[in-house]
Coordinates of C-alpha atoms in Angstrom, one line a residue:
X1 CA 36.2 -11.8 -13.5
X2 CA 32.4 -11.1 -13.5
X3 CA 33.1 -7.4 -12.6
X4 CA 35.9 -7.0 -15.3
X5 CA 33.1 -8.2 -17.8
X6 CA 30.2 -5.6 -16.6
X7 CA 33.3 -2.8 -17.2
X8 CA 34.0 -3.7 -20.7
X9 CA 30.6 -3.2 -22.0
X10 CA 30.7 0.1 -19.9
X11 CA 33.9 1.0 -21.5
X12 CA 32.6 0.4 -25.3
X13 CA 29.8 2.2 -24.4
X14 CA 31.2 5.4 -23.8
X15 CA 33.8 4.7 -26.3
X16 CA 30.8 5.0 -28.8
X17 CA 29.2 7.6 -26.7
X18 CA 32.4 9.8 -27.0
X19 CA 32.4 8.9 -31.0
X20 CA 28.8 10.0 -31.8
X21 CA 30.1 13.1 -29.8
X22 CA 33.3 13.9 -31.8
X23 CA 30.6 13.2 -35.0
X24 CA 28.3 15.9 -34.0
X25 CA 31.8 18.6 -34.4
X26 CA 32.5 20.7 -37.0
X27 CA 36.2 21.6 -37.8
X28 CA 36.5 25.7 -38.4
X29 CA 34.1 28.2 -37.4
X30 CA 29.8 28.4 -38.4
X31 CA 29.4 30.9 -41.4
X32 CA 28.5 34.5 -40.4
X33 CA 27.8 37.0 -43.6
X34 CA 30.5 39.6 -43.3
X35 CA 29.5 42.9 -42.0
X36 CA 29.3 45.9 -43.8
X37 CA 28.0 49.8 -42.6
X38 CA 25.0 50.3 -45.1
X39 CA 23.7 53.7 -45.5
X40 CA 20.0 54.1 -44.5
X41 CA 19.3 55.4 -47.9
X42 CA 20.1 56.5 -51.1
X43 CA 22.3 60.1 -52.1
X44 CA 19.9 60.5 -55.3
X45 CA 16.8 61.1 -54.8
X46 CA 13.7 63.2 -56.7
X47 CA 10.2 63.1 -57.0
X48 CA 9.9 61.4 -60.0
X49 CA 11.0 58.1 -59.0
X50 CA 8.1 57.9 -56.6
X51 CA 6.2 55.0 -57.9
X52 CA 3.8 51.8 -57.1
X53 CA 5.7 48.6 -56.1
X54 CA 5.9 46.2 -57.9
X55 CA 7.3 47.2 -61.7
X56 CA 10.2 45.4 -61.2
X57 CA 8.9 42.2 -59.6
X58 CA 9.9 39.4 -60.1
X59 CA 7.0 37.7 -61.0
X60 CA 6.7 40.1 -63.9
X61 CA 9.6 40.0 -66.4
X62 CA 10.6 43.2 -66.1
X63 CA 11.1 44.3 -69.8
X64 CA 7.0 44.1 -70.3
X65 CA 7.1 47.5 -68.6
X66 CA 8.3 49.2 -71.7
X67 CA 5.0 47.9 -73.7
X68 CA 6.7 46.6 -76.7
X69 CA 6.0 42.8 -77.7
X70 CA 9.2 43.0 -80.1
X71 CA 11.4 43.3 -77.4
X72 CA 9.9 41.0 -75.3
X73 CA 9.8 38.6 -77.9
X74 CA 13.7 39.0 -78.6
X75 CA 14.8 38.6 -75.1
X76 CA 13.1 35.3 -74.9
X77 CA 14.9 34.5 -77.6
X78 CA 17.9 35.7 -75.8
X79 CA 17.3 33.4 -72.8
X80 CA 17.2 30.2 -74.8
X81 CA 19.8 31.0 -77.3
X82 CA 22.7 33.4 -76.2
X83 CA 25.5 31.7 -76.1
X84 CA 26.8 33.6 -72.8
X85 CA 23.6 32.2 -70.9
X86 CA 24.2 28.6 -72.1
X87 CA 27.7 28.7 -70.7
X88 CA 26.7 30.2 -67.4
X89 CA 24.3 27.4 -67.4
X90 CA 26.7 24.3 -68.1
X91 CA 28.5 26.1 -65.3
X92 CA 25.6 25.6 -62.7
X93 CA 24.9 22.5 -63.6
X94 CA 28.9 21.2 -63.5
X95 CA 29.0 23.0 -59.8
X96 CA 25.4 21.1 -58.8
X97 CA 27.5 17.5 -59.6
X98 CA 30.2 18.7 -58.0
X99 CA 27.5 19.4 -54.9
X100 CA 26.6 15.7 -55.6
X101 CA 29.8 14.3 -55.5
X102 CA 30.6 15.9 -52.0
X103 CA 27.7 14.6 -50.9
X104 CA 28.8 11.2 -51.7
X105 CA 31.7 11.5 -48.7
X106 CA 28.8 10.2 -45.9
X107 CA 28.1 7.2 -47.4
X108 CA 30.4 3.9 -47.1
X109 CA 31.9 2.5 -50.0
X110 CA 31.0 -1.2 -51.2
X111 CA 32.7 -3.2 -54.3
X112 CA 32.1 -6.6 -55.3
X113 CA 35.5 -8.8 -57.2
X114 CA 35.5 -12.5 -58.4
X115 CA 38.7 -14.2 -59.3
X116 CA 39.2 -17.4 -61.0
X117 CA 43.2 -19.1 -61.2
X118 CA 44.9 -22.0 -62.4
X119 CA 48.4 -22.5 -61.2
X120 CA 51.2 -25.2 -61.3
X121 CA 53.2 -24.8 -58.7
X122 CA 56.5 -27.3 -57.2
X123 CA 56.3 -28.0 -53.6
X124 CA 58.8 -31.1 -51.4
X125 CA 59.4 -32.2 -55.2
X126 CA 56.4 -32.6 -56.3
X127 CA 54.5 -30.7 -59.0
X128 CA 51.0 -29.6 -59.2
X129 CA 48.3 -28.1 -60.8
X130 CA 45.7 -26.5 -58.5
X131 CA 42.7 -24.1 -59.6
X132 CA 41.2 -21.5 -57.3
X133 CA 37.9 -19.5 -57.3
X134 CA 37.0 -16.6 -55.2
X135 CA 34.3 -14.2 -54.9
X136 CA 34.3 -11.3 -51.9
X137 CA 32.2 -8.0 -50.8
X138 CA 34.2 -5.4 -49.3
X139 CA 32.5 -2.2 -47.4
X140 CA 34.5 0.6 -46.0
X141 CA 33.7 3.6 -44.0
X142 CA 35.3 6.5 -42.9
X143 CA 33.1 8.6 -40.4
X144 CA 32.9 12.0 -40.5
X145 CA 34.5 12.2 -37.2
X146 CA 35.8 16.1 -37.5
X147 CA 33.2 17.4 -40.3
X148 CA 35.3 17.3 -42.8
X149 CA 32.6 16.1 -45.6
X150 CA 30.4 18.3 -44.2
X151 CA 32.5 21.3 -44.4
X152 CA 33.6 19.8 -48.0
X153 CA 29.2 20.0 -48.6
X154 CA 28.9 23.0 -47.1
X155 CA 31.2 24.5 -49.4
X156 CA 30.0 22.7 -52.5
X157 CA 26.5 23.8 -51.7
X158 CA 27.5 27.3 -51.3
X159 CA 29.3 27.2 -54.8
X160 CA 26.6 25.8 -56.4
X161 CA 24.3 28.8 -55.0
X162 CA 27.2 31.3 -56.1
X163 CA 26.9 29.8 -59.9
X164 CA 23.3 29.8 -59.8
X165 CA 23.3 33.3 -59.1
X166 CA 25.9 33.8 -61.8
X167 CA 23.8 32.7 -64.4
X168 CA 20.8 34.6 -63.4
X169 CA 23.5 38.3 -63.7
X170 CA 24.7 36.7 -66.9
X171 CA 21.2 36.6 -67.6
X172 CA 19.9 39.8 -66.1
X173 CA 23.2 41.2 -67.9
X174 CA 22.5 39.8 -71.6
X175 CA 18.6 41.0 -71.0
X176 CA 20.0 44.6 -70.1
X177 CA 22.5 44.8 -72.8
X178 CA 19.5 43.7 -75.5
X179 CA 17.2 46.0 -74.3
X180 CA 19.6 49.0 -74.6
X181 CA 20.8 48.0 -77.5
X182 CA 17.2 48.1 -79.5
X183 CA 16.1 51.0 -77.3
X184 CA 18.6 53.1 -79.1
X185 CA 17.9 51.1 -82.3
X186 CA 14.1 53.0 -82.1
X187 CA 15.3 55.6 -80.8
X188 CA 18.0 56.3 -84.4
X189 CA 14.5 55.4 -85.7
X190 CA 13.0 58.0 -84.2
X191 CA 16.2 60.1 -85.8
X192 CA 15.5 59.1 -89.2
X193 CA 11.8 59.3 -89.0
X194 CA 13.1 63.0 -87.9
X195 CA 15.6 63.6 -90.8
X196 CA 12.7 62.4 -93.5
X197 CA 10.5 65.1 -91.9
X198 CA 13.5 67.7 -92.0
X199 CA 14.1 66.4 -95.8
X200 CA 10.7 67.4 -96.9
X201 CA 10.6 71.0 -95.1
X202 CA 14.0 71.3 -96.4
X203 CA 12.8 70.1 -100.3
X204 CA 10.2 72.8 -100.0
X205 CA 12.6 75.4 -98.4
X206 CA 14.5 74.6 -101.7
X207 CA 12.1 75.3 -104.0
X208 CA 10.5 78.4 -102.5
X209 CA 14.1 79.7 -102.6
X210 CA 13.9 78.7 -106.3
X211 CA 10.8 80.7 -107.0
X212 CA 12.4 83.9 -105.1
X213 CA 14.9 83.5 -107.3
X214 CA 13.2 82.9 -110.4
X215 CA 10.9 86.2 -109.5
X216 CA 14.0 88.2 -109.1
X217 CA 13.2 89.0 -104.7
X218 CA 16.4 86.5 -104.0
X219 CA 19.7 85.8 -104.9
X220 CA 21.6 82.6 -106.3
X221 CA 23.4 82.8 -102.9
X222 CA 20.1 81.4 -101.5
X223 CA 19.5 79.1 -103.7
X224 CA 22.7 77.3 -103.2
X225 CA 22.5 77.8 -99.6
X226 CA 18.8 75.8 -98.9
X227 CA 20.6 73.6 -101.5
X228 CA 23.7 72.7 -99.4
X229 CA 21.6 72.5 -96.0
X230 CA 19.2 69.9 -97.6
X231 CA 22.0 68.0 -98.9
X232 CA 23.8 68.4 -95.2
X233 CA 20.7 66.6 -93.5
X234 CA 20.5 64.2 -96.2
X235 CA 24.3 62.9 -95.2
X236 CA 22.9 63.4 -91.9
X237 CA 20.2 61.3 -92.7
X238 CA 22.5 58.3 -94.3
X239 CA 25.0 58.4 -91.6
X240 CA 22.4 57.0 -89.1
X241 CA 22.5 53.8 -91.0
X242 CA 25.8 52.9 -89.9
X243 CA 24.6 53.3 -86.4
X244 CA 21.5 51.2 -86.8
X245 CA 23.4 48.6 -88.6
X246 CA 25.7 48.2 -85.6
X247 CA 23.0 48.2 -82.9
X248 CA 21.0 45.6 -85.3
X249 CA 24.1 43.2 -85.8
X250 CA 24.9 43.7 -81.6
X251 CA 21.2 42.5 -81.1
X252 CA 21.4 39.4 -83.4
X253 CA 24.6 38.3 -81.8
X254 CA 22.6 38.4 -78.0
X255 CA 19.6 36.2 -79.2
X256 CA 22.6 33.6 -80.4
X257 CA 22.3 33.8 -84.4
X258 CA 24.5 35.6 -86.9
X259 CA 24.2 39.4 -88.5
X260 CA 23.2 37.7 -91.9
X261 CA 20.7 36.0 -90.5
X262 CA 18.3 38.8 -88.4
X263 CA 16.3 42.2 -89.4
X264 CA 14.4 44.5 -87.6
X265 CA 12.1 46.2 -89.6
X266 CA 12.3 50.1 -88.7
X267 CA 9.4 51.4 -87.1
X268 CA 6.7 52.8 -89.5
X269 CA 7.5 56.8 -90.4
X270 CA 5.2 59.1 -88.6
X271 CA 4.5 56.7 -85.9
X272 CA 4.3 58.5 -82.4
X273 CA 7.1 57.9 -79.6
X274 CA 5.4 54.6 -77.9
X275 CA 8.1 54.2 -75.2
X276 CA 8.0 55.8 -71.8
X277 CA 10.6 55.7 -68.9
X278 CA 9.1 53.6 -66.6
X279 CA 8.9 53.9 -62.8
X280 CA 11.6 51.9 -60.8
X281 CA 11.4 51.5 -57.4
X282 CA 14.7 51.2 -55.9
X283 CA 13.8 49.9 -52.2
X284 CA 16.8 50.5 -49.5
X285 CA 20.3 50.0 -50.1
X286 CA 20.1 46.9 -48.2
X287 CA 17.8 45.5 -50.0
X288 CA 20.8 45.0 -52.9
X289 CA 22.4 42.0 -50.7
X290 CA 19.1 40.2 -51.6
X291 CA 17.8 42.0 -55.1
X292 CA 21.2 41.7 -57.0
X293 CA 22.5 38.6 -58.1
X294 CA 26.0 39.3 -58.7
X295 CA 26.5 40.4 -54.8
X296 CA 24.7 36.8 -54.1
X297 CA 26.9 35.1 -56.0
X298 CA 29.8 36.7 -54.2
X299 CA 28.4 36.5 -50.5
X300 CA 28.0 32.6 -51.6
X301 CA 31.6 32.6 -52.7
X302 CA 32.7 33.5 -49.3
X303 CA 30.4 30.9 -47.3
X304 CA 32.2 28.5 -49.5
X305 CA 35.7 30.0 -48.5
X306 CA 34.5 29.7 -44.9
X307 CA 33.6 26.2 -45.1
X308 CA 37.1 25.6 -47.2
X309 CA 38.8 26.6 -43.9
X310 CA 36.8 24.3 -41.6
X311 CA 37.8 21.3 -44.2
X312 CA 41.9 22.4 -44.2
X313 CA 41.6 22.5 -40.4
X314 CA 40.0 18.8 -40.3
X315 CA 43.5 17.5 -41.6
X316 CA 44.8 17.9 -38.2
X317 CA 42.6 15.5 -36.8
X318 CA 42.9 11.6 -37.1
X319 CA 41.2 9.7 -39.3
X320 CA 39.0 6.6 -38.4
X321 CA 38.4 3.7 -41.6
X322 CA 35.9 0.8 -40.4
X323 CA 36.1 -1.9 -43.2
X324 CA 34.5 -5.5 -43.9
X325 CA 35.0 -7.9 -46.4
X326 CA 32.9 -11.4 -47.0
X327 CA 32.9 -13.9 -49.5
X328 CA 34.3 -17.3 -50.9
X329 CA 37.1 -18.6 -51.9
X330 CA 37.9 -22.4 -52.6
X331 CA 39.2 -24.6 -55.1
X332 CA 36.1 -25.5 -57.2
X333 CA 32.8 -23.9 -57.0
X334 CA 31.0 -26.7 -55.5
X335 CA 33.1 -26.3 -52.2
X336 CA 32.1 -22.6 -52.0
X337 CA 29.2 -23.2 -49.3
X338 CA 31.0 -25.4 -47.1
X339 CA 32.7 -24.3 -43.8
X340 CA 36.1 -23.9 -45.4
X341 CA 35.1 -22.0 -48.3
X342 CA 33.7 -18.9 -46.5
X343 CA 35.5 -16.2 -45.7
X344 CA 35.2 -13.0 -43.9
X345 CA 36.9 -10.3 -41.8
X346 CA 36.0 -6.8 -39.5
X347 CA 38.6 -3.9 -39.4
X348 CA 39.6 -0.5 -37.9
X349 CA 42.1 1.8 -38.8
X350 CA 43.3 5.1 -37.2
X351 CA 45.9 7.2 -38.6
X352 CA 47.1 10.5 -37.8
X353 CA 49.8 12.1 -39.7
X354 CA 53.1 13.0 -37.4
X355 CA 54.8 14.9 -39.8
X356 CA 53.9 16.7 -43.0
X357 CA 56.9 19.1 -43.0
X358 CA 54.0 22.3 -42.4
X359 CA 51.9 21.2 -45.3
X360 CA 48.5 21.4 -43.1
X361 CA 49.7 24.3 -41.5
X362 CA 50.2 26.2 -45.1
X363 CA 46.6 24.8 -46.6
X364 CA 45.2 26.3 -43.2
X365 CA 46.6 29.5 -44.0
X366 CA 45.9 29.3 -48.0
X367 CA 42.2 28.6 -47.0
X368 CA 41.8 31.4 -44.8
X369 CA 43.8 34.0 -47.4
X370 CA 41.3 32.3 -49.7
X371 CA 38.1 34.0 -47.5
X372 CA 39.9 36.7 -46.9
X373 CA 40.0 37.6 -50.3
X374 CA 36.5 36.3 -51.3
X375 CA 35.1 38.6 -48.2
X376 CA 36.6 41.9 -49.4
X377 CA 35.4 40.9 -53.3
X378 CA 32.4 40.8 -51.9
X379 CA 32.2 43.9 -49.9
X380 CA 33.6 45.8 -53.3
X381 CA 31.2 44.1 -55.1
X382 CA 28.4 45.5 -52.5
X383 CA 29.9 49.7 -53.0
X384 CA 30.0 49.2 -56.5
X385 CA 26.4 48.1 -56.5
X386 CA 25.5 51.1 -54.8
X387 CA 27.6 53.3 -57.1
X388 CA 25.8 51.7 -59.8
X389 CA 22.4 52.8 -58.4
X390 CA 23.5 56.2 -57.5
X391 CA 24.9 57.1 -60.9
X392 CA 21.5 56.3 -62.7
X393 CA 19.5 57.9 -60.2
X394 CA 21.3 60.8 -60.8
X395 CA 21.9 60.2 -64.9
X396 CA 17.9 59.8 -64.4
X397 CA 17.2 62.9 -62.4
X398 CA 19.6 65.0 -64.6
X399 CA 18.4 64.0 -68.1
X400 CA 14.3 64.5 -67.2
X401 CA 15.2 68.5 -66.1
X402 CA 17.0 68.1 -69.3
X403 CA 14.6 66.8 -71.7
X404 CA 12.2 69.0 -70.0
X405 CA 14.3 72.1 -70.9
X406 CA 15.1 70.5 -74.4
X407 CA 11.4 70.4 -75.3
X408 CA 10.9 74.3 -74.4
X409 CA 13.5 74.8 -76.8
X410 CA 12.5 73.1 -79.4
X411 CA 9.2 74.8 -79.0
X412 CA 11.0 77.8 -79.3
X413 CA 13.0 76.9 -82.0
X414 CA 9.5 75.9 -84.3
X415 CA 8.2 79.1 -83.8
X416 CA 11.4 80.7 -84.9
X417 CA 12.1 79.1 -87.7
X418 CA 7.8 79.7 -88.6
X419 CA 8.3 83.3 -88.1
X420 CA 11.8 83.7 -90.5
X421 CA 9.8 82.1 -93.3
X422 CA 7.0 83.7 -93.2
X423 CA 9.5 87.1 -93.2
X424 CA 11.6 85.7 -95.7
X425 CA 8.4 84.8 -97.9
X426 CA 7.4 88.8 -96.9
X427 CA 10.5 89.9 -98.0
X428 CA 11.4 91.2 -95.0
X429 CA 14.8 89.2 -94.0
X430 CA 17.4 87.0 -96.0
X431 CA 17.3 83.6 -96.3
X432 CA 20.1 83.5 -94.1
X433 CA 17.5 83.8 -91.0
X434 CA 15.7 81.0 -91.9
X435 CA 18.9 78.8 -92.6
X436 CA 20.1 79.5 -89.0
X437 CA 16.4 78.9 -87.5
X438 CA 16.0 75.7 -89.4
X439 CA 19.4 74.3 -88.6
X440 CA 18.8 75.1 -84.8
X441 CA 15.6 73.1 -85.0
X442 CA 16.7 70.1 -86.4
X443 CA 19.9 70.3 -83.8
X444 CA 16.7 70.6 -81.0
X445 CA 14.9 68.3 -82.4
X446 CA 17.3 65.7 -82.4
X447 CA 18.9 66.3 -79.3
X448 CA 15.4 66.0 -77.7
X449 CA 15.1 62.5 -79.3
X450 CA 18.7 61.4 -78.5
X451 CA 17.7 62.4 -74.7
X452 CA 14.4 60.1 -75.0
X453 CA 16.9 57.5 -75.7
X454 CA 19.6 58.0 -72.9
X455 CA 16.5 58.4 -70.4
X456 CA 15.4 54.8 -71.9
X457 CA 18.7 53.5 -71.5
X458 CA 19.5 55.0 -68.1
X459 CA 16.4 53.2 -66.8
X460 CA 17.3 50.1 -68.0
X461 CA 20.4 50.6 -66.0
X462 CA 18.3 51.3 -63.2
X463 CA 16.8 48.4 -63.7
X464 CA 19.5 46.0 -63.9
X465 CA 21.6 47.8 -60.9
X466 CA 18.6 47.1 -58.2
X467 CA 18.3 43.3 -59.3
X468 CA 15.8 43.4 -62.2
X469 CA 13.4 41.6 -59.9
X470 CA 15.5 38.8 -58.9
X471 CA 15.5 37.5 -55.2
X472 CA 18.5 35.4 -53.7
X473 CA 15.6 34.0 -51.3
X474 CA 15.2 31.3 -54.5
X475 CA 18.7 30.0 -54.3
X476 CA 19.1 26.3 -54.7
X477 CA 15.8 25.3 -54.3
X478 CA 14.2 22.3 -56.1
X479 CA 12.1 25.2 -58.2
X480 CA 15.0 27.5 -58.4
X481 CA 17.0 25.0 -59.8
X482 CA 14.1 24.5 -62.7
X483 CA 13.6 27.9 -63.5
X484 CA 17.3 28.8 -63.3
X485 CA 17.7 26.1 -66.1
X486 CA 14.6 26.9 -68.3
X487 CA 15.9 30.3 -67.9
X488 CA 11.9 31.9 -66.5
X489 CA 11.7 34.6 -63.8
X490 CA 11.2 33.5 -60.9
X491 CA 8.8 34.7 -57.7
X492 CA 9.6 37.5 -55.8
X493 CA 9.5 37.1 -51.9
X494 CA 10.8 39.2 -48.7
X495 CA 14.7 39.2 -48.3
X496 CA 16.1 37.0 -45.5
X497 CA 19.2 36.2 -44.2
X498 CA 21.1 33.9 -46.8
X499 CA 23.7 31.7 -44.5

């Protein structure tokens, strides 16, 4: 007998050992980011991109590189008030409680209920009325025995990094799309500031013509002719207003109010061209998995997929419930405390499903087409990233030997157009000369300023296909989770492995 009571202790012993054990597993396998073959560099590549590190940074918003406090100030406004942005950011914050509510799966669950009864019952003949009174505690606990709840975290945690870097592309997105869209707002400036200009030459073009015509050295033909070409820019001229109205109504919508109730003023005639493609340094094309967000937010969505297998595959396991319940229970308050009135009791229950007619065996396989799908979303998302990149390297590269040659003509064109009024002045040629010459530079002229824009709004592409600054090394932590809220850059920092 004394032997059989040294074993039993032995036997709970390892019973618990073996418990704490099973505890320490993990249905489903450890998260591994999927593997992709990343080139060792970019395709596009030029000179002019050389540049310091550090202009997009993300400890620098990166719009400041452009110099223009007017844009600066409406993409703040953007970030507090674009609609898009606030519903990215109810997004994160629903996925954080869901985090929170997951989390809730380690810890037992304890309720409190009171009762109070009168009753008249019969019993060998005899009828009574009898009150009763009872107040209990109940706990129960299911251990994590197969890692369900932590799987069931894991993946919550994961989805709560994927929305957080959700909002910061919807953010990075909205701050791209505003800064294009008043880029080429100044830049139709810069066309209208060009068409006043033209409107003036062509008003004196006009009357010279006149006085030719008046001294009998030119004919009415050439009077109507400056005539129509002046009235031709001047439709020109108005036409661009229906552009800037557009671009000005886009950029009200973005910073969250209505067309009605935003202006830009234009910028002041004769002002030079202030803005200047900036450099961006584009780092290596690995450098994408940690600079842009949307390819975060898709690696995240696949760690959570991962983890949603380990949880399907914990179903096939048993499940363990400890419970206990205490209280009192008595006829009449005063006779809680006494011996009788207490109450209590310990449980343990085990269950294991036997048959589920292939329902476990089909949420197994739905989670893993689930991760299946989730990786190869995210490897798309990671080539078009890089096709992103390489199309405004090369937009970038193309348009500056463009501009470059569109400025030598439009030198050329000046001193055309000088030299056929000075001849026509001479007498020398017809007006037609000079019509031709002044109609090529205006078509120069504005090309060259319509190619100041695209390089502009290439750049911003630039910028917003490399990451904008933005480092997934920030994901989910107690200052990430501030800043991704209050909607401020955050630090940059060197790229690790995010799993």
């Amino acid at each position: 007998m004394n032997t059989g009571k040294r074993i039993a202790p032995r036997w709970a012993a390892a019973g618990l050992a073996a418990l704490l054990g099973l505890a320490g597993c993990a249905a489903g396998q450890d998260y591994q980011r999927p593997a992709m073959d990343l080139p060792g560099g970019y395709k596009e590549s030029g000179p002019w991109k050389t540049a310091q590190p550090g202009v997009v940074d993300g400890a620098r918003p990166w719009w400041e590189a452009y110099g223009d406090p007017t844009l600066s100030g409406l993409i703040v406004q953007a970030n507090a008030a674009n609609q898009t942005i606030q519903q990215a950011q109810a997004q994160y914050r629903q996925a954080r409680a869901a985090a929170d509510a997951a989390r809730a799966g380690f810890w037992p669950t304890a309720g409190v209920n009171a009762s109070a009864q009168r009753a008249r019952a019969k019993s060998n003949g005899v009828t009574g009325v009898s009150n009763g009174y009872a107040a209990a505690l109940d706990v129960s606990w299911e251990p994590d025995l197969w890692g369900a709840v932590r799987r069931q975290v894991e993946a919550s945690d994961a989805s709560t990094q994927a929305s957080e870097a959700s909002l910061a592309a919807a953010r990075l997105s909205i701050q791209a799309a505003l800064a294009q869209d008043y880029l080429q707002l100044r830049a139709v400036d810069r066309e209208k500031d060009l068409y006043a200009r033209t409107l003036d030459a062509y008003t004196r073009t006009l009357k010279l013509t006149q006085s030719q015509y008046d001294a009998g050295v030119a004919l009415r033909s050439d009077v109507a002719q400056a005539e129509a070409q002046l009235k031709t820019a001047e439709a020109q001229s108005i036409d661009l207003d229906a552009t800037r109205s557009q671009l000005e109504h886009a950029i009200a919508i973005l910073t969250g109010r209505a067309p009605a109730q935003f202006s830009l003023p234009p910028v002041p005639a004769g002002q030079p061209w202030m803005f200047q493609v900036p450099p961006v340094p584009t780092g290596l094309p690995s450098d994408l998995l940690e600079r842009r967000p949307d390819i975060a937010a898709a690696e995240r969505d696949v760690a959570s997929a991962n983890a949603g297998i380990g949880v399907a595959r914990a179903a096939y396991f048993p499940s363990l419930v400890l419970s206990a319940s205490g209280g009192f229970g008595a006829a009449s308050f005063a006779q809680w405390f006494n011996a009788p009135g207490r109450v209590w009791s310990l449980g343990a229950l085990l269950a294991e499903t036997v048959f589920d007619g292939g329902l476990r065996k089909a949420r197994d396989a739905q989670a893993v087409a689930v991760f299946d799908a989730s990786a190869a979303q995210y490897k798309q998302t990671v080539l078009g990233a890089f096709q992103e990149v390489e199309d405004n390297l090369s937009t970038l590269r193309v348009l500056d030997d463009e501009a470059r040659a569109q400025d030598d003509a439009v030198t050329a064109s000046r001193l055309s157009e000088r030299l056929a009024l000075a001849q026509y002045r001479a007498g020398t040629t017809t007006f037609l000369t000079v019509a031709v010459a002044q109609a090529l530079t205006l078509s120069n002229e504005r090309t060259a300023v319509q190619l100041r824009g695209r390089q502009l709004v290439a750049s911003v592409a630039l910028i917003k296909a490399v990451g904008g600054g933005w480092n997934a090394d920030a994901l989910n932590t107690p200052d990430a989770q501030a800043l991704a809220i209050a909607g401020q850059p955050q630090a940059a920092s060197q790229p690790t492995e995010n799993e």
